[in-house]
Amino acid sequence: MNRSLLYRYTAYLQLGLALLLASGCAPTQPFFLNESPDLKYYLQSATQIEYPDVDVASLPDTTQTLRPLTIGNHDYQFWNLPLEEAVSIALANAKFFITTSGIAEARQNVADQFISGTADQFGSVYDVAISQSTTQSVPLTVDGNGNRVLPRGVLRANQVGGVEDALAEFDAQASGFFNYSNTDRPRNSGNSTVSRSEFQSDDVTAQAAISKRLATGGVATIRNQLVYGRSNLPLGSINSASRIVPSDYTVTMEAQVQQPLMRNRGTLINRIPVVLASLNEDVSIAEYEIQIRNLVRDVEVAYWDLYVAYRGVATAIIGRNSAIATAQFARLALENGTGTRQELAQAVEQYYQFRGLLESAIAGSNLPGSDRQGVYGAERRLRELLGISPTDGRLIRPIDEPTIARVEHDWNESVAQALYLSPELRQTKTRIKQQELELISAKNQILPEVNLSLLYRYVGVGDTLGPPSGSDVDFPAPGSSALESLTDGNYQEGAVRLEITPSAFGARRELTRIRGAKLRLAREKANLQEKERLLVSRLSDADAKVATHYQLVQTNAQRWQAAEQEVEARLAEFKNGRSPVNVVLQSQQRKAQAQIDYYRALGEYNKSLNYVDYLKGTMLANNNIVLREGPWNKKAYWDALERARERSAGKELVYGVSRPGVVRTGPLRDAASASEIIGSGTMTHGQTLSPESMMLNEPGLNGEYGGSINDPLGINLDPYRNPVEVNDQPLSELGDSPAELLSPAPGGNTLREGNVPTPAPSLDAPSLNSSPSVIPTPQGQLDTTSTTGSSKWQSARHVEHARAVQPVTFENNAPAEFVPAPVRRMAIPR
């Protein structure tokens, strides 16, 4: 009676609490025990700026960098860096690729975007591994019977994870549960020999199962189940309908196979997620190759930009020295009464003009018409790509001279290599294969879902669980064993189940999925065709620029030599009083501009050659850069050996029509095989013209004006056939220290008759005072007219090591010392 009263009060209390919570009433000022009057746990604010608790060691190149090199700070030593070493340093230090994607000829510096961006926005050496370790967001489920099945309505063709994640769908999965329940309730019956009015029982169910998905789409499961029951029902004799023993154990061992017969049947459909995952990794690897290729391209472009910047400094120094010398002549002429103050002031103004050009050429300037980067800025840009400190007491100096050899690419071979080796096109082709597989999966989903299930079960029942005792006591006799009954195999059961679930009437969703897959596949194919067309267009433009820039190298070399001769003639006339000083100054400006234009054209010519290899996909191979998989841990090699032994000892099974189709043609081959794979393409037949007849289409080049190669103005154009003499000096010979670069060279202070004094460069040259008759006398002069005993800094017309530019010609090959390593050229078969 007390027990019933307690249960009644408990039920009343539960009902009251439920009504109180459901009413939604609450006091406006709740009461708290042990409330603190000063609210010491209140933080006073919710969105204040706080610093994260992160401890990541900074790189020494970040914390130990020196003050930047600027005008007035030339505390450095030259670092003579070859191009190959620069590329090697950049690849060794690259964790993130400070470059943009795409095939643009000139890409912007992404350092600003990188600082404000996230790691996902830029390529890194971790991307391929991250792609491989990405997992699927909708894993398989395990039902109540321990079967590993797909959630209903889930389409596995949209695989976003890696290969390991996709293969995990076929791993065996163990599961189990233990359930205990108690029953205590009255029944609508009286007490009898087989029933009780107040029924009480204890029930226990335990299950353990191992389930595995098969490549054919089926699910194989092995289950073991234990069921225990005990109740207060009356016991009776063995011949009565009453229970014989108070409790019983039921043990079952089941083997079940579920196999789809239409939808989701076959190895082709069920392996699509694995193939899609592997293709995702291929896309990631191609993107990694793109980032590496772009980094190498940007390093070489920055290298030649720095080279041109150095040449700009040397040209500005020569121009400044020439302006000083001209101003000295103007001062002497004024003192002798043969000159004017206007001529002296004009010469002084040009000195300051060249000095400003020199300062901007060294340190860079944002003023219009100036070099925005200069040597120091171009060197910092190169250091960003190399992954090193912006300032470390050394100034990088390119010591590799740009090639002046004429290079002509086989057009059809270049097109075939670009279409085969381009990683962007390879990415698109991989996506096309993915769309084809997704279309196959979409078509499979329109089939009705027909599943066949086969079940085989061993059953054992006993008064006790066991273990087997070998006795002949069978259930329901007291003392019988459930495990003994199971092992005897006297009770076996089987079941066959066929489930049919067709698509909804009209199959609207399935048909829409198929149409969407077809449209996406058509879009990817059209995208590939347009990419190929535009890539060939970019390649055509790049190949044309190679010829243009090479011709500009020759033209500017001729212009430079002509300007040199003009300066000498104008200066001689000026000294003899037959020419004003402004004519001399203008000729000096034209000479300086011709010289820097020559080096700019030379730099662009080398960058154009690199850009053609860039578009062809041969740039990494030409730089001896090979992408290979890194080493694995030792266990991976042991596992691979074990799998290889298993395969060699096993029997090969032919899957027939259900075998997955081919999605790859094998490893990427070299550039020489591109024409065999892509084909020779088409070639327009036309007339091959000689360089003379192509040169500006001038009639004089075709011999209309006599036998000599002269244009209508009578200018000899023989240099367009013969090597052009260009006297320049390697950067490594322009001083070995900042002092030699920027300080005057030793020498006398006398002006020699018949030469142009060109003092050594110095940024700290004496200032010109307000008197127009005074010009600073340099500490030393360099003889620019004598071909013997050439000094460190002088007019580029007289140097120790003369070089030659080979003009465009189809008859004569370039000298062997000026041509690069031979590249195999072959005609593409039609």
Tab-separated table of N, CA, C and O in Angstrom, residues 153 155 438-439 441-442 445-446 508-518 520:
chain	number	residue	atom	x	y	z
A	153	GLY	N	18.323	7.673	-50.815
A	153	GLY	CA	18.296	8.909	-51.597
A	153	GLY	C	19.649	9.567	-51.787
A	153	GLY	O	19.733	10.614	-52.420
A	155	LEU	N	23.207	10.034	-53.468
A	155	LEU	CA	23.909	9.714	-54.712
A	155	LEU	C	25.400	9.878	-54.474
A	155	LEU	O	25.869	10.965	-54.152
A	438	GLU	N	29.817	10.805	-63.854
A	438	GLU	CA	28.605	11.259	-63.170
A	438	GLU	C	27.370	11.061	-64.043
A	438	GLU	O	26.279	10.812	-63.531
A	439	LEU	N	27.525	11.168	-65.355
A	439	LEU	CA	26.402	10.893	-66.249
A	439	LEU	C	26.030	9.415	-66.193
A	439	LEU	O	24.831	9.064	-66.186
A	441	SER	N	26.413	7.453	-63.639
A	441	SER	CA	25.737	7.262	-62.360
A	441	SER	C	24.323	7.812	-62.393
A	441	SER	O	23.395	7.210	-61.835
A	442	ALA	N	24.133	8.969	-63.044
A	442	ALA	CA	22.793	9.545	-63.126
A	442	ALA	C	21.853	8.650	-63.930
A	442	ALA	O	20.674	8.482	-63.575
A	445	GLN	N	20.516	5.745	-61.899
A	445	GLN	CA	19.536	6.041	-60.856
A	445	GLN	C	18.103	6.021	-61.368
A	445	GLN	O	17.168	6.048	-60.565
A	446	ILE	N	17.901	5.992	-62.676
A	446	ILE	CA	16.531	5.934	-63.191
A	446	ILE	C	15.992	4.510	-63.177
A	446	ILE	O	14.789	4.286	-63.317
A	508	ARG	N	10.637	12.270	-62.511
A	508	ARG	CA	11.013	13.650	-62.822
A	508	ARG	C	12.389	14.005	-62.284
A	508	ARG	O	13.216	14.602	-62.989
A	509	ARG	N	12.679	13.639	-61.044
A	509	ARG	CA	13.975	13.993	-60.469
A	509	ARG	C	15.103	13.254	-61.179
A	509	ARG	O	16.159	13.825	-61.461
A	510	GLU	N	14.905	11.977	-61.494
A	510	GLU	CA	15.958	11.209	-62.146
A	510	GLU	C	16.235	11.727	-63.556
A	510	GLU	O	17.392	11.852	-63.978
A	511	LEU	N	15.193	12.049	-64.311
A	511	LEU	CA	15.385	12.572	-65.659
A	511	LEU	C	16.049	13.951	-65.626
A	511	LEU	O	16.868	14.278	-66.491
A	512	THR	N	15.694	14.757	-64.632
A	512	THR	CA	16.336	16.068	-64.498
A	512	THR	C	17.816	15.914	-64.171
A	512	THR	O	18.664	16.665	-64.672
A	513	ARG	N	18.126	14.924	-63.331
A	513	ARG	CA	19.537	14.682	-63.002
A	513	ARG	C	20.316	14.256	-64.247
A	513	ARG	O	21.453	14.689	-64.460
A	514	ILE	N	19.725	13.417	-65.086
A	514	ILE	CA	20.401	12.995	-66.314
A	514	ILE	C	20.607	14.172	-67.252
A	514	ILE	O	21.691	14.347	-67.820
A	515	ARG	N	19.578	15.000	-67.408
A	515	ARG	CA	19.724	16.143	-68.305
A	515	ARG	C	20.777	17.120	-67.783
A	515	ARG	O	21.586	17.668	-68.542
A	516	GLY	N	20.793	17.337	-66.469
A	516	GLY	CA	21.814	18.223	-65.907
A	516	GLY	C	23.216	17.682	-66.121
A	516	GLY	O	24.146	18.435	-66.440
A	517	ALA	N	23.399	16.353	-65.966
A	517	ALA	CA	24.714	15.758	-66.193
A	517	ALA	C	25.127	15.889	-67.657
A	517	ALA	O	26.293	16.161	-67.965
A	518	LYS	N	24.189	15.714	-68.576
A	518	LYS	CA	24.507	15.872	-69.998
A	518	LYS	C	24.899	17.311	-70.321
A	518	LYS	O	25.847	17.554	-71.078
A	520	ARG	N	26.176	19.559	-68.244
A	520	ARG	CA	27.486	19.858	-67.674
A	520	ARG	C	28.607	19.229	-68.491
A	520	ARG	O	29.681	19.826	-68.666
